[in-house]
C-alpha positions as a Markdown table, in Angstrom:
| # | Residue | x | y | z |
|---|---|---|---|---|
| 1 | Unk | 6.3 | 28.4 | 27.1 |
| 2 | Unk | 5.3 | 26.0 | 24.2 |
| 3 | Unk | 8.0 | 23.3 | 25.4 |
| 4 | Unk | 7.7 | 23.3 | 29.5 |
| 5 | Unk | 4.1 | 22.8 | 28.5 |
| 6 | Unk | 4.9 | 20.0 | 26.2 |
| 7 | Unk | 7.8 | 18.3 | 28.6 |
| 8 | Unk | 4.5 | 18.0 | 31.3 |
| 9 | Unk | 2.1 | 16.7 | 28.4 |
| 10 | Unk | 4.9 | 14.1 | 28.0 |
| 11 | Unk | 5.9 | 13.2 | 31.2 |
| 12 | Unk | 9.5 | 14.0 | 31.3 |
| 13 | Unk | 9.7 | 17.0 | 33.6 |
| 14 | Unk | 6.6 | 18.1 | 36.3 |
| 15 | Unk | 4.5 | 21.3 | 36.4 |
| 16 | Unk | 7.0 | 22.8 | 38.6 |
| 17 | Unk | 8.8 | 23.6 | 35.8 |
| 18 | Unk | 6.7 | 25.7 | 34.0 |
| 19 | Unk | 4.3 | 27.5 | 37.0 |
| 20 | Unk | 6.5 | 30.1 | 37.3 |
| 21 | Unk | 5.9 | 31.6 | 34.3 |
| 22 | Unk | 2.9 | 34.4 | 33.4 |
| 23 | Unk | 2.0 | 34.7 | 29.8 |
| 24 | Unk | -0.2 | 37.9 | 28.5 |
| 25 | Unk | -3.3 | 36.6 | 26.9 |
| 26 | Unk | -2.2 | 37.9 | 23.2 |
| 27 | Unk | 0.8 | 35.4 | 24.2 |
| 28 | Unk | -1.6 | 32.2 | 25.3 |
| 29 | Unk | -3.1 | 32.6 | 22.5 |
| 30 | Unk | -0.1 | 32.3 | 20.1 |
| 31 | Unk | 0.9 | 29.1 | 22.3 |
| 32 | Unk | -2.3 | 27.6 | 21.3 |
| 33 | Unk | -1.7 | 28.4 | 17.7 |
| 34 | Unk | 1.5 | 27.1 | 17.8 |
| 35 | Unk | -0.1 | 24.0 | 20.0 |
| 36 | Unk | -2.6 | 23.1 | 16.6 |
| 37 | Unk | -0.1 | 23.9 | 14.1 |
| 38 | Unk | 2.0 | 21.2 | 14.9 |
| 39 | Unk | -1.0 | 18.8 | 15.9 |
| 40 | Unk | 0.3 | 18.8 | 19.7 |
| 41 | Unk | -3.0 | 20.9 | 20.9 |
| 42 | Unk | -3.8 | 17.8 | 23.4 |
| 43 | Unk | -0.1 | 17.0 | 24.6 |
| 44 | Unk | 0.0 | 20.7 | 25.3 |
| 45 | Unk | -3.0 | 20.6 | 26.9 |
| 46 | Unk | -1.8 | 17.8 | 29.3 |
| 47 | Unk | 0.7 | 20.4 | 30.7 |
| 48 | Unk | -1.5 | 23.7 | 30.9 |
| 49 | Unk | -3.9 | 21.7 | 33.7 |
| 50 | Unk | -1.2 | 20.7 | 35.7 |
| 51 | Unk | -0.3 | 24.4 | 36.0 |
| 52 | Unk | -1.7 | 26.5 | 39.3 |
| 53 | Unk | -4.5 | 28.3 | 38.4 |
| 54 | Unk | -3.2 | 31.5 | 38.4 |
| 55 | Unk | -1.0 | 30.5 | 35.6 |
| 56 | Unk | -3.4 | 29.0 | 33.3 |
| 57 | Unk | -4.8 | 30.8 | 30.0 |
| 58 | Unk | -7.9 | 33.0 | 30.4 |
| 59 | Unk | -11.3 | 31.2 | 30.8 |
| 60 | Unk | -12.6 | 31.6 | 27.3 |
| 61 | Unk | -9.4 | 29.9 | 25.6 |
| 62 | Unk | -9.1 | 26.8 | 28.5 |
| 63 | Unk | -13.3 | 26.3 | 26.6 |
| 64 | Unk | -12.1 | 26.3 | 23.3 |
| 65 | Unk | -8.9 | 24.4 | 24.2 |
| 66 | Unk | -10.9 | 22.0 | 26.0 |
| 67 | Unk | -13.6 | 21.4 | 23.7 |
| 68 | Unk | -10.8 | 21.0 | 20.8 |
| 69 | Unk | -9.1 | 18.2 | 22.9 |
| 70 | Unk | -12.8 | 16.7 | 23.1 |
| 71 | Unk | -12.6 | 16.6 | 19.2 |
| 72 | Unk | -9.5 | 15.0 | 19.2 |
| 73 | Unk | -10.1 | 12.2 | 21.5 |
| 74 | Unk | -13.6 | 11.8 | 20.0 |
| 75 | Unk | -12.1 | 10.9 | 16.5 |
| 76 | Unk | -8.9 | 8.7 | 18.1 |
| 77 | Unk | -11.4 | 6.7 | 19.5 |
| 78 | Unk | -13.5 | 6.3 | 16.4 |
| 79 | Unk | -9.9 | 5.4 | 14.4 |
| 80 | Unk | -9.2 | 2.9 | 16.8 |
| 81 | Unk | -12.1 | 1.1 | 17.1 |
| 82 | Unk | -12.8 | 1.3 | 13.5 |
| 83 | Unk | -8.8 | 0.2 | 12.9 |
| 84 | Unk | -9.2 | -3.0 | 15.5 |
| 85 | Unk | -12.2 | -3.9 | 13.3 |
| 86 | Unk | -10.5 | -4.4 | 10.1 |
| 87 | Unk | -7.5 | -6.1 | 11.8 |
| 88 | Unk | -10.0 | -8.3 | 13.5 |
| 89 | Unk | -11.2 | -9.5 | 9.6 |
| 90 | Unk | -8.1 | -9.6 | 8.7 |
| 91 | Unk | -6.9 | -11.8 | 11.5 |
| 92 | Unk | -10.0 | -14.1 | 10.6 |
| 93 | Unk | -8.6 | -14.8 | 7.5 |
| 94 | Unk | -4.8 | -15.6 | 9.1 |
| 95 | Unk | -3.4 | -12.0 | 8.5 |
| 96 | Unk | -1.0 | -10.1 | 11.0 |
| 97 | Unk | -1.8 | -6.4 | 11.1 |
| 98 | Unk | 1.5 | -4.6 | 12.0 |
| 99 | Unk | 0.7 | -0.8 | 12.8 |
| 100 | Unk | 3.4 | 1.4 | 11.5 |
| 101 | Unk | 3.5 | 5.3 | 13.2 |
| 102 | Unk | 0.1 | 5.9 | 14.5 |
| 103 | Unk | -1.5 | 4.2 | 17.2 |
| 104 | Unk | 1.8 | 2.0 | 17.6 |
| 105 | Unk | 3.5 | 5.7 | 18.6 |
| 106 | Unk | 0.3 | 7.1 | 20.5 |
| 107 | Unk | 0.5 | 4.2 | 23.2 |
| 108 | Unk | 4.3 | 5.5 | 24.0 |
| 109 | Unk | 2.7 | 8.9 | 25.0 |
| 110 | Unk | 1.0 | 9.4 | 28.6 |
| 111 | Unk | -2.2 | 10.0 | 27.4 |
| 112 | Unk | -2.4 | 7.6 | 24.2 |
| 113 | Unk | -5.4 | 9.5 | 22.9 |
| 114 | Unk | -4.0 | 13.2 | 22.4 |
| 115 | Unk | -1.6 | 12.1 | 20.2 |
| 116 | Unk | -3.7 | 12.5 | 17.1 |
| 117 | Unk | -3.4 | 9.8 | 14.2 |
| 118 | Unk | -4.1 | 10.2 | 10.7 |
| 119 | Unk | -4.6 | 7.4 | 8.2 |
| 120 | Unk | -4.0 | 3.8 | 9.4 |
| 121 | Unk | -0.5 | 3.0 | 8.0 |
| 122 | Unk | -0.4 | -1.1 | 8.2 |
| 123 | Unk | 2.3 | -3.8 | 7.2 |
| 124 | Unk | 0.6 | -7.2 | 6.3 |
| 125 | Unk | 3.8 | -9.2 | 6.3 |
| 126 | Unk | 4.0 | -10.5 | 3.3 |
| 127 | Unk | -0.1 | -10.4 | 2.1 |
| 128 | Unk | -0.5 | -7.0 | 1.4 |
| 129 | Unk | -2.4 | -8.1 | -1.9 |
| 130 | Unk | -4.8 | -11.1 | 0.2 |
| 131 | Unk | -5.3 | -7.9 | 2.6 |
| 132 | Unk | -6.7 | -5.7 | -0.2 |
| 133 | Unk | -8.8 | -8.6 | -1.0 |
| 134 | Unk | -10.5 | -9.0 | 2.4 |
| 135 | Unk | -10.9 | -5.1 | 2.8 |
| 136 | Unk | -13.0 | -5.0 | -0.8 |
| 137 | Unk | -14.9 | -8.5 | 0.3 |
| 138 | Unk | -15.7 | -6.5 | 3.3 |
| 139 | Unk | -17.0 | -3.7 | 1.2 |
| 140 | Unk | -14.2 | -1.6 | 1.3 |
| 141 | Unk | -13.3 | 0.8 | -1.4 |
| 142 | Unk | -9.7 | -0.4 | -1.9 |
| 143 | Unk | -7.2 | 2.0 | -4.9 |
| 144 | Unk | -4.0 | 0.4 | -6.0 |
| 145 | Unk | -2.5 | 3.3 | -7.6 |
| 146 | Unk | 0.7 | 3.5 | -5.9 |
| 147 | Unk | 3.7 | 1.2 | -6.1 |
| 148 | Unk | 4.8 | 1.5 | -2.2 |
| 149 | Unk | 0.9 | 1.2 | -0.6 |
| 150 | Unk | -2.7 | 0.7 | -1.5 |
| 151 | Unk | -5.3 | 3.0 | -0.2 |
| 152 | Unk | -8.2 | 1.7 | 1.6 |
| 153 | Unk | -11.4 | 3.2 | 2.9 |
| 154 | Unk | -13.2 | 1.3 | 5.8 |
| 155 | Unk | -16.3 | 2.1 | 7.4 |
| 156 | Unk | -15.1 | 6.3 | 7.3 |
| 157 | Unk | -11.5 | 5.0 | 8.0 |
| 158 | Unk | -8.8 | 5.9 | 5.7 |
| 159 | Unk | -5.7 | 3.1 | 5.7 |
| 160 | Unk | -2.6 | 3.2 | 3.9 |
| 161 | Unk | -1.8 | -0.9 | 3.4 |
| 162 | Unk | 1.8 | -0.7 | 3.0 |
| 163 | Unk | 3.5 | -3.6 | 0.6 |
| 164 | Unk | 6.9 | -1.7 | 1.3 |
| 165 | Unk | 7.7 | 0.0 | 4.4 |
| 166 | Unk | 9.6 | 2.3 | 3.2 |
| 167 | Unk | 9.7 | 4.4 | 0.0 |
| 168 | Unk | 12.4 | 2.1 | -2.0 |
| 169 | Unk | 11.6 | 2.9 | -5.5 |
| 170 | Unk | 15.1 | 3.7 | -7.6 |
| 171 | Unk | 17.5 | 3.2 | -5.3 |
| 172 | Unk | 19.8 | -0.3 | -4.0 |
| 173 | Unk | 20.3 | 0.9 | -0.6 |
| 174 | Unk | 16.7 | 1.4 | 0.3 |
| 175 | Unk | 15.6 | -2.2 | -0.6 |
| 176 | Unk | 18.5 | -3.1 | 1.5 |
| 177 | Unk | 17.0 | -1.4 | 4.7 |
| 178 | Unk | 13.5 | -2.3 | 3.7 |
| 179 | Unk | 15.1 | -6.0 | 3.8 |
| 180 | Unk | 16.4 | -5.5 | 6.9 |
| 181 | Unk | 13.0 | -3.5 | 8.2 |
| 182 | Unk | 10.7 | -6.4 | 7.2 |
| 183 | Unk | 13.3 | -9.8 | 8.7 |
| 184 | Unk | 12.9 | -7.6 | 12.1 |
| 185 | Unk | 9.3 | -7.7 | 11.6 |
| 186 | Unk | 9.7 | -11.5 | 10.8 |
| 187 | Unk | 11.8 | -12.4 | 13.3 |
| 188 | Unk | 11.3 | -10.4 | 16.6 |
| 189 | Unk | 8.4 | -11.0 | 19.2 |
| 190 | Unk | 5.4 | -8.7 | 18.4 |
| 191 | Unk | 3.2 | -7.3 | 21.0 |
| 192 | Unk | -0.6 | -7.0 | 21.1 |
| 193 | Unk | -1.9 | -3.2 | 21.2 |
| 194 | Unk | -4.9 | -3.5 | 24.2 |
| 195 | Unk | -6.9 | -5.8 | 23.2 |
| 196 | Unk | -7.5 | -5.8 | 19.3 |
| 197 | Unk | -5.5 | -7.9 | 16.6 |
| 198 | Unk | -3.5 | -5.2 | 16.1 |
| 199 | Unk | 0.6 | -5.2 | 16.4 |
| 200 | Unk | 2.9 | -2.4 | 17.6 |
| 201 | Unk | 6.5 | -3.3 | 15.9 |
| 202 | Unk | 9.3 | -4.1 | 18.3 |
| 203 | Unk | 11.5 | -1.2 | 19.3 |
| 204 | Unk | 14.5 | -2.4 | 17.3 |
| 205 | Unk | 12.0 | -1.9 | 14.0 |
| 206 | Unk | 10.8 | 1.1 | 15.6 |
| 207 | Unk | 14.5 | 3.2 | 16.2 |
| 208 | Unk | 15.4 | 2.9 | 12.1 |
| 209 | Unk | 11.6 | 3.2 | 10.8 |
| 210 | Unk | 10.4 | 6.4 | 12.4 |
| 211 | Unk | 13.8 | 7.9 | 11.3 |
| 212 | Unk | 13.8 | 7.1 | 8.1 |
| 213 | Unk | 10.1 | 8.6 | 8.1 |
| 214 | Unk | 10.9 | 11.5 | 9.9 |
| 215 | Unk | 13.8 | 12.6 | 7.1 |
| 216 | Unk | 12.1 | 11.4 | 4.0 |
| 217 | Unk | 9.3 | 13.7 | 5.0 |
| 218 | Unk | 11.8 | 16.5 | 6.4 |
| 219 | Unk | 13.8 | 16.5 | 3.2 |
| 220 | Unk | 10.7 | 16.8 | 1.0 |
| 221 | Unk | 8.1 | 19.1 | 3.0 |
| 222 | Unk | 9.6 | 19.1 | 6.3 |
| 223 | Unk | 8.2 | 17.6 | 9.6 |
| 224 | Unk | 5.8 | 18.4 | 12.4 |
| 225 | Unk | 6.9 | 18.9 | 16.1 |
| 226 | Unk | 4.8 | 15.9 | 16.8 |
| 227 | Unk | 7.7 | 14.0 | 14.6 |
| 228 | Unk | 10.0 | 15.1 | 17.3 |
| 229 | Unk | 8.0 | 14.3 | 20.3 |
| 230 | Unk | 7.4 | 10.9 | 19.1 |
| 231 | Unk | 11.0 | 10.6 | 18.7 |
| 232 | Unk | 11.3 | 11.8 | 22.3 |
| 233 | Unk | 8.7 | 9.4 | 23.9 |
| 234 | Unk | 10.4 | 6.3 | 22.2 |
| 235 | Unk | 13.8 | 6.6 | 23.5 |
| 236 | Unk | 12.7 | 7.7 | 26.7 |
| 237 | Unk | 10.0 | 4.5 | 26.9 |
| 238 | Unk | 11.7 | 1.9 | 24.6 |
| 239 | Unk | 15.0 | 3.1 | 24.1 |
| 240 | Unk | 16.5 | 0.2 | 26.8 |
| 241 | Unk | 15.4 | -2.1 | 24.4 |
| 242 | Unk | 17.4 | -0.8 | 21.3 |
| 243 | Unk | 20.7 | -1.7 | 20.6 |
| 244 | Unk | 22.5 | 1.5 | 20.0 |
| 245 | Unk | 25.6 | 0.5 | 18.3 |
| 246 | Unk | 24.4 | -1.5 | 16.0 |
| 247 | Unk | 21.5 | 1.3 | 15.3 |
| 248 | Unk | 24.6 | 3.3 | 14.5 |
| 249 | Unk | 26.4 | 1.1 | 11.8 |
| 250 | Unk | 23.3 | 0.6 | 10.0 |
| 251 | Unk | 22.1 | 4.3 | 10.2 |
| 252 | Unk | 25.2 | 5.5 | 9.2 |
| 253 | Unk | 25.1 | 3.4 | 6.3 |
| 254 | Unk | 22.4 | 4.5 | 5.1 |
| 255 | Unk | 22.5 | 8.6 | 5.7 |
| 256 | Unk | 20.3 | 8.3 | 8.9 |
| 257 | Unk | 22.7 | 8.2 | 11.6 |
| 258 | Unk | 23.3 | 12.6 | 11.8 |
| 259 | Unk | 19.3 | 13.2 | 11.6 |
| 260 | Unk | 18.9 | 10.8 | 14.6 |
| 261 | Unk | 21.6 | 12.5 | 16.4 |
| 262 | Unk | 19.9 | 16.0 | 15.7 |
| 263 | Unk | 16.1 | 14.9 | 17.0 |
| 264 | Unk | 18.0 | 13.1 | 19.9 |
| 265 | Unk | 20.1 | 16.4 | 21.0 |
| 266 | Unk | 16.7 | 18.3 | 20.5 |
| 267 | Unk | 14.8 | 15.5 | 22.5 |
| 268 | Unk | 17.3 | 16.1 | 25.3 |
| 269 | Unk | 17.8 | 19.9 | 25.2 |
| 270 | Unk | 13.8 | 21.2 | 24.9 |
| 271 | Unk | 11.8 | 18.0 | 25.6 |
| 272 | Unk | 13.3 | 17.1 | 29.1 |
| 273 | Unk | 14.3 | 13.5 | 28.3 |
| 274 | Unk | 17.1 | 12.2 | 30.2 |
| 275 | Unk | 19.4 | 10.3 | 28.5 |
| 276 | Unk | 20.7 | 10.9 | 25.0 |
| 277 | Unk | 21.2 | 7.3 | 23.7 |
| 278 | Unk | 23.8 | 9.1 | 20.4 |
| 279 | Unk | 25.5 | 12.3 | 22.3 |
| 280 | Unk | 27.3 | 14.1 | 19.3 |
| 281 | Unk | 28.3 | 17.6 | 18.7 |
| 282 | Unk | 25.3 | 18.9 | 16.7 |
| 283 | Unk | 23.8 | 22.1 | 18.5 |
| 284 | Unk | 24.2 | 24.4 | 15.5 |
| 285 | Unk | 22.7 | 22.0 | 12.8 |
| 286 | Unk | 19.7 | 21.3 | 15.3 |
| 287 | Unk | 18.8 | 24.4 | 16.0 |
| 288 | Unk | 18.5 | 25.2 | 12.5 |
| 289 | Unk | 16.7 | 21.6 | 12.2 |
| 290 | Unk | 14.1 | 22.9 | 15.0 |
| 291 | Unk | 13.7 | 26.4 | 13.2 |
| 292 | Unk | 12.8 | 24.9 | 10.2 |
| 293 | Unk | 10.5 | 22.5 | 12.1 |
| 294 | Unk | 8.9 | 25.5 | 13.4 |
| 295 | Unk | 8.8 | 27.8 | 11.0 |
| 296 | Unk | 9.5 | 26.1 | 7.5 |
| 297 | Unk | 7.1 | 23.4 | 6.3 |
| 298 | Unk | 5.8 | 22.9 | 2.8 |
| 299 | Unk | 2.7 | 21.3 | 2.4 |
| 300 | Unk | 2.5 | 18.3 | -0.4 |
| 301 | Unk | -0.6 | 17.1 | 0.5 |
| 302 | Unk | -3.0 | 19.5 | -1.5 |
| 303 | Unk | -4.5 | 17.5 | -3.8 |
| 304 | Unk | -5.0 | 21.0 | -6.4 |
| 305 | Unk | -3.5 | 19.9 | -9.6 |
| 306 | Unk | -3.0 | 16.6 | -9.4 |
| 307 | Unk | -0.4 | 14.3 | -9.1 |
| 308 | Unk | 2.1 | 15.8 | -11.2 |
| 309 | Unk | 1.5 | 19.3 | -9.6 |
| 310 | Unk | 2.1 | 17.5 | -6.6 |
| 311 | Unk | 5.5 | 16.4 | -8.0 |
| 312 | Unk | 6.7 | 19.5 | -9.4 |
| 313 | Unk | 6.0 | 21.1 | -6.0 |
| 314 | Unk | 8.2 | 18.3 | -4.3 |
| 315 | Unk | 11.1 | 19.2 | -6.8 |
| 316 | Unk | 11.0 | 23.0 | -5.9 |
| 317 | Unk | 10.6 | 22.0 | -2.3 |
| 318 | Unk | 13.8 | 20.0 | -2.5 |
| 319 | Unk | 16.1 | 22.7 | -4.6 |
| 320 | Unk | 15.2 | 25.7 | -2.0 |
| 321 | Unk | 16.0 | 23.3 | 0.9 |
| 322 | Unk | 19.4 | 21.9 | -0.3 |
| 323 | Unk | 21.1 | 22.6 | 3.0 |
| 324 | Unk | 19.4 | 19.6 | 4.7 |
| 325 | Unk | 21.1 | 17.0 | 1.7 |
| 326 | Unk | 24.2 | 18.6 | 3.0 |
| 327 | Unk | 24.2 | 19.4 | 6.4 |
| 328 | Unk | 21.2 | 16.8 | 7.7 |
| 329 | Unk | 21.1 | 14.0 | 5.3 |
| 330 | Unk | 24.7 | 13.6 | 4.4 |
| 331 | Unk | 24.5 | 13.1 | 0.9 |
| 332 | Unk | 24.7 | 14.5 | -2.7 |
| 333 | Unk | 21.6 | 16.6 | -3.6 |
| 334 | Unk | 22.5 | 16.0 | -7.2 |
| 335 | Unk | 22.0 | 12.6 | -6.6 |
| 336 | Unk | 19.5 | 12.6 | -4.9 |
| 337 | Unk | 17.5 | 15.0 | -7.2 |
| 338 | Unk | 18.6 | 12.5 | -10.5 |
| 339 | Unk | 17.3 | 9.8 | -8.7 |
| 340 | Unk | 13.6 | 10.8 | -8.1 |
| 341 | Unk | 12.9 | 10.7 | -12.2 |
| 342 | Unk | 15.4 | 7.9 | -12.9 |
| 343 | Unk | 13.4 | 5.9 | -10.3 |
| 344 | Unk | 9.8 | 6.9 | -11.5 |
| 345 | Unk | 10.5 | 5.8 | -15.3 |
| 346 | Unk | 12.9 | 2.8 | -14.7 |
| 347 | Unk | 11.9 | 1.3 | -11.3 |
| 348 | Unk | 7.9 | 1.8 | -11.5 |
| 349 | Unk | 7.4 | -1.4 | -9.8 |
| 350 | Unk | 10.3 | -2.4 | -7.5 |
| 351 | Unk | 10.9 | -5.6 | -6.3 |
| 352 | Unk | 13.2 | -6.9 | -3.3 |
């Protein structure tokens, strides 16, 4: 029931779909569960109301559901304004804010504000350091204690100022595709978000970015549903706009090109979008690609132990999960697992 529901929250298929279909309450309740767990309670939610009334969930969960989506939008709108106000001093000072994931994703979905956000991620092109400088004359509590991003608190907002877009720390071929993310940032025509100073990246950025996030984080910890649904909204609302083949040469260059063709069958198959912009034979590896988006994720983001505890978990993480190097990823898990200390104690501040 979990995906009709989330194929009406998205807008790809219509309640008719899904009305049919009587659920127990023990089983609502699981959908709901499953619904939070993969931060989708409001998409979800978007689908249940459009269902007749005799098949909705009983009267004491649609309360709690409701009030939870309350929540949700409540602190969206709070992020957002609070987001718009930062790139607003920013702006004063002659500084694009380019929004990476986020709200740049949420105004793909029908209902921008149930697709939760975490921290802000930004791109300042090219003054990430004259940004951290503005947030801290602001008042700003701003940490520079990681190579790839600063960490900035503003006004209850937490905002990941990204000097690299992507992680590119010990390896050739990353700062190639960071090259390449950052000229299409340069070069292509950026659009407003509303009316803040804030910038969603062009859908050409957009195609190789969110993949790369998506697999960097399913290699290491594994990914949310939500990472799949956002997948799904862009090529259904932008993916005109992408040039497919050459997304193809330079994903497949760069180990990307089979993950994208997995969310993309998956997109197709259980979230009712219509077109698959890279058909390919992949059923068996997606399904065991969705099973362990279900079922399998590995949480890095305790903070219990610090940084190296977090590191050490990231190793284990990686050995039990060498399947997706091989079967996802297309690439040597020996490599890959020599390059995370060779890059640490050779490459701690990487340069393009």
């Amino acid at each position: 029931m979990l995906f009709p529901l989330l194929c009406i929250g998205l807008g790809t298929r219509n309640a008719a779909s899904a009305a049919s279909v009587r659920l127990p309450d023990a089983q609502w309740s699981e959908v709901y569960r499953l619904a939070a767990g993969q931060g989708l309670l409001a998409v979800v939610w978007d689908g249940v109301r459009q269902l007749p009334p005799e098949a909705q969930p009983p009267r004491e969960l649609r309360l709690r559901w409701a009030y939870n989506v309350e929540r949700i939008e409540r602190r969206y709108a709070q992020q957002r304004c609070r987001a718009a106000e930062l790139a607003g001093l920013f702006a004063d000072e002659g500084i694009r804010t380019v929004v990476l994931k986020g709200l740049a994703v949420s105004r793909l979905y029908p209902v921008p504000e149930h697709r939760p956000c975490g921290d802000l991620d930004c791109f300042l092109c090219g003054d990430y350091e004259r940004g951290n400088r503005v947030a801290e004359a602001s008042g700003a509590e701003v940490k520079r204690d990681f190579y790839k991003h600063s960490h900035i608190v503003f006004r209850g907002l937490t905002v990941e100022n990204h000097r690299f877009c992507t992680a590119v720390r010990g390896s050739r071929r990353a700062r190639e595709l960071e090259r390449l993310l950052q000229r299409l940032l340069a070069e292509l025509p950026l659009e407003t978000i509303d009316d803040t100073a804030l910038f969603a990246p062009p859908a050409e950025f957009n195609a190789l970015f969110l993949i790369r996030h998506a697999l960097s984080h399913f290699l290491t910890e594994g990914v949310s549903l939500r990472h799949l649904c956002d997948w799904a909204v862009f090529i259904e609302r932008e993916g005109a706009q992408v040039d497919w083949t050459a997304f193809r040469e330079v994903t497949a260059a760069h180990g990307l090109l089979r993950f994208a063709k997995i969310l993309s069958d998956l997109s197709v198959r259980y979230l009712g979008v219509a077109r698959n912009p890279l058909p390919a034979d992949v059923t068996a590896v997606s399904d065991r690609v969705l099973r362990s988006v279900l079922f399998e994720r590995r949480h890095l983001n305790d903070s219990a132990g610090g940084a190296w505890s977090k590191r050490l978990r990231l190793l284990g993480n990686v050995c039990r999960d060498r399947w997706k190097y091989r079967d996802v990823h297309e690439r040597s898990f020996l490599l890959e697992l020599a390059r995370f200390p060779l890059g640490y104690l050779f490459d701690r501040n990487p340069r393009l």
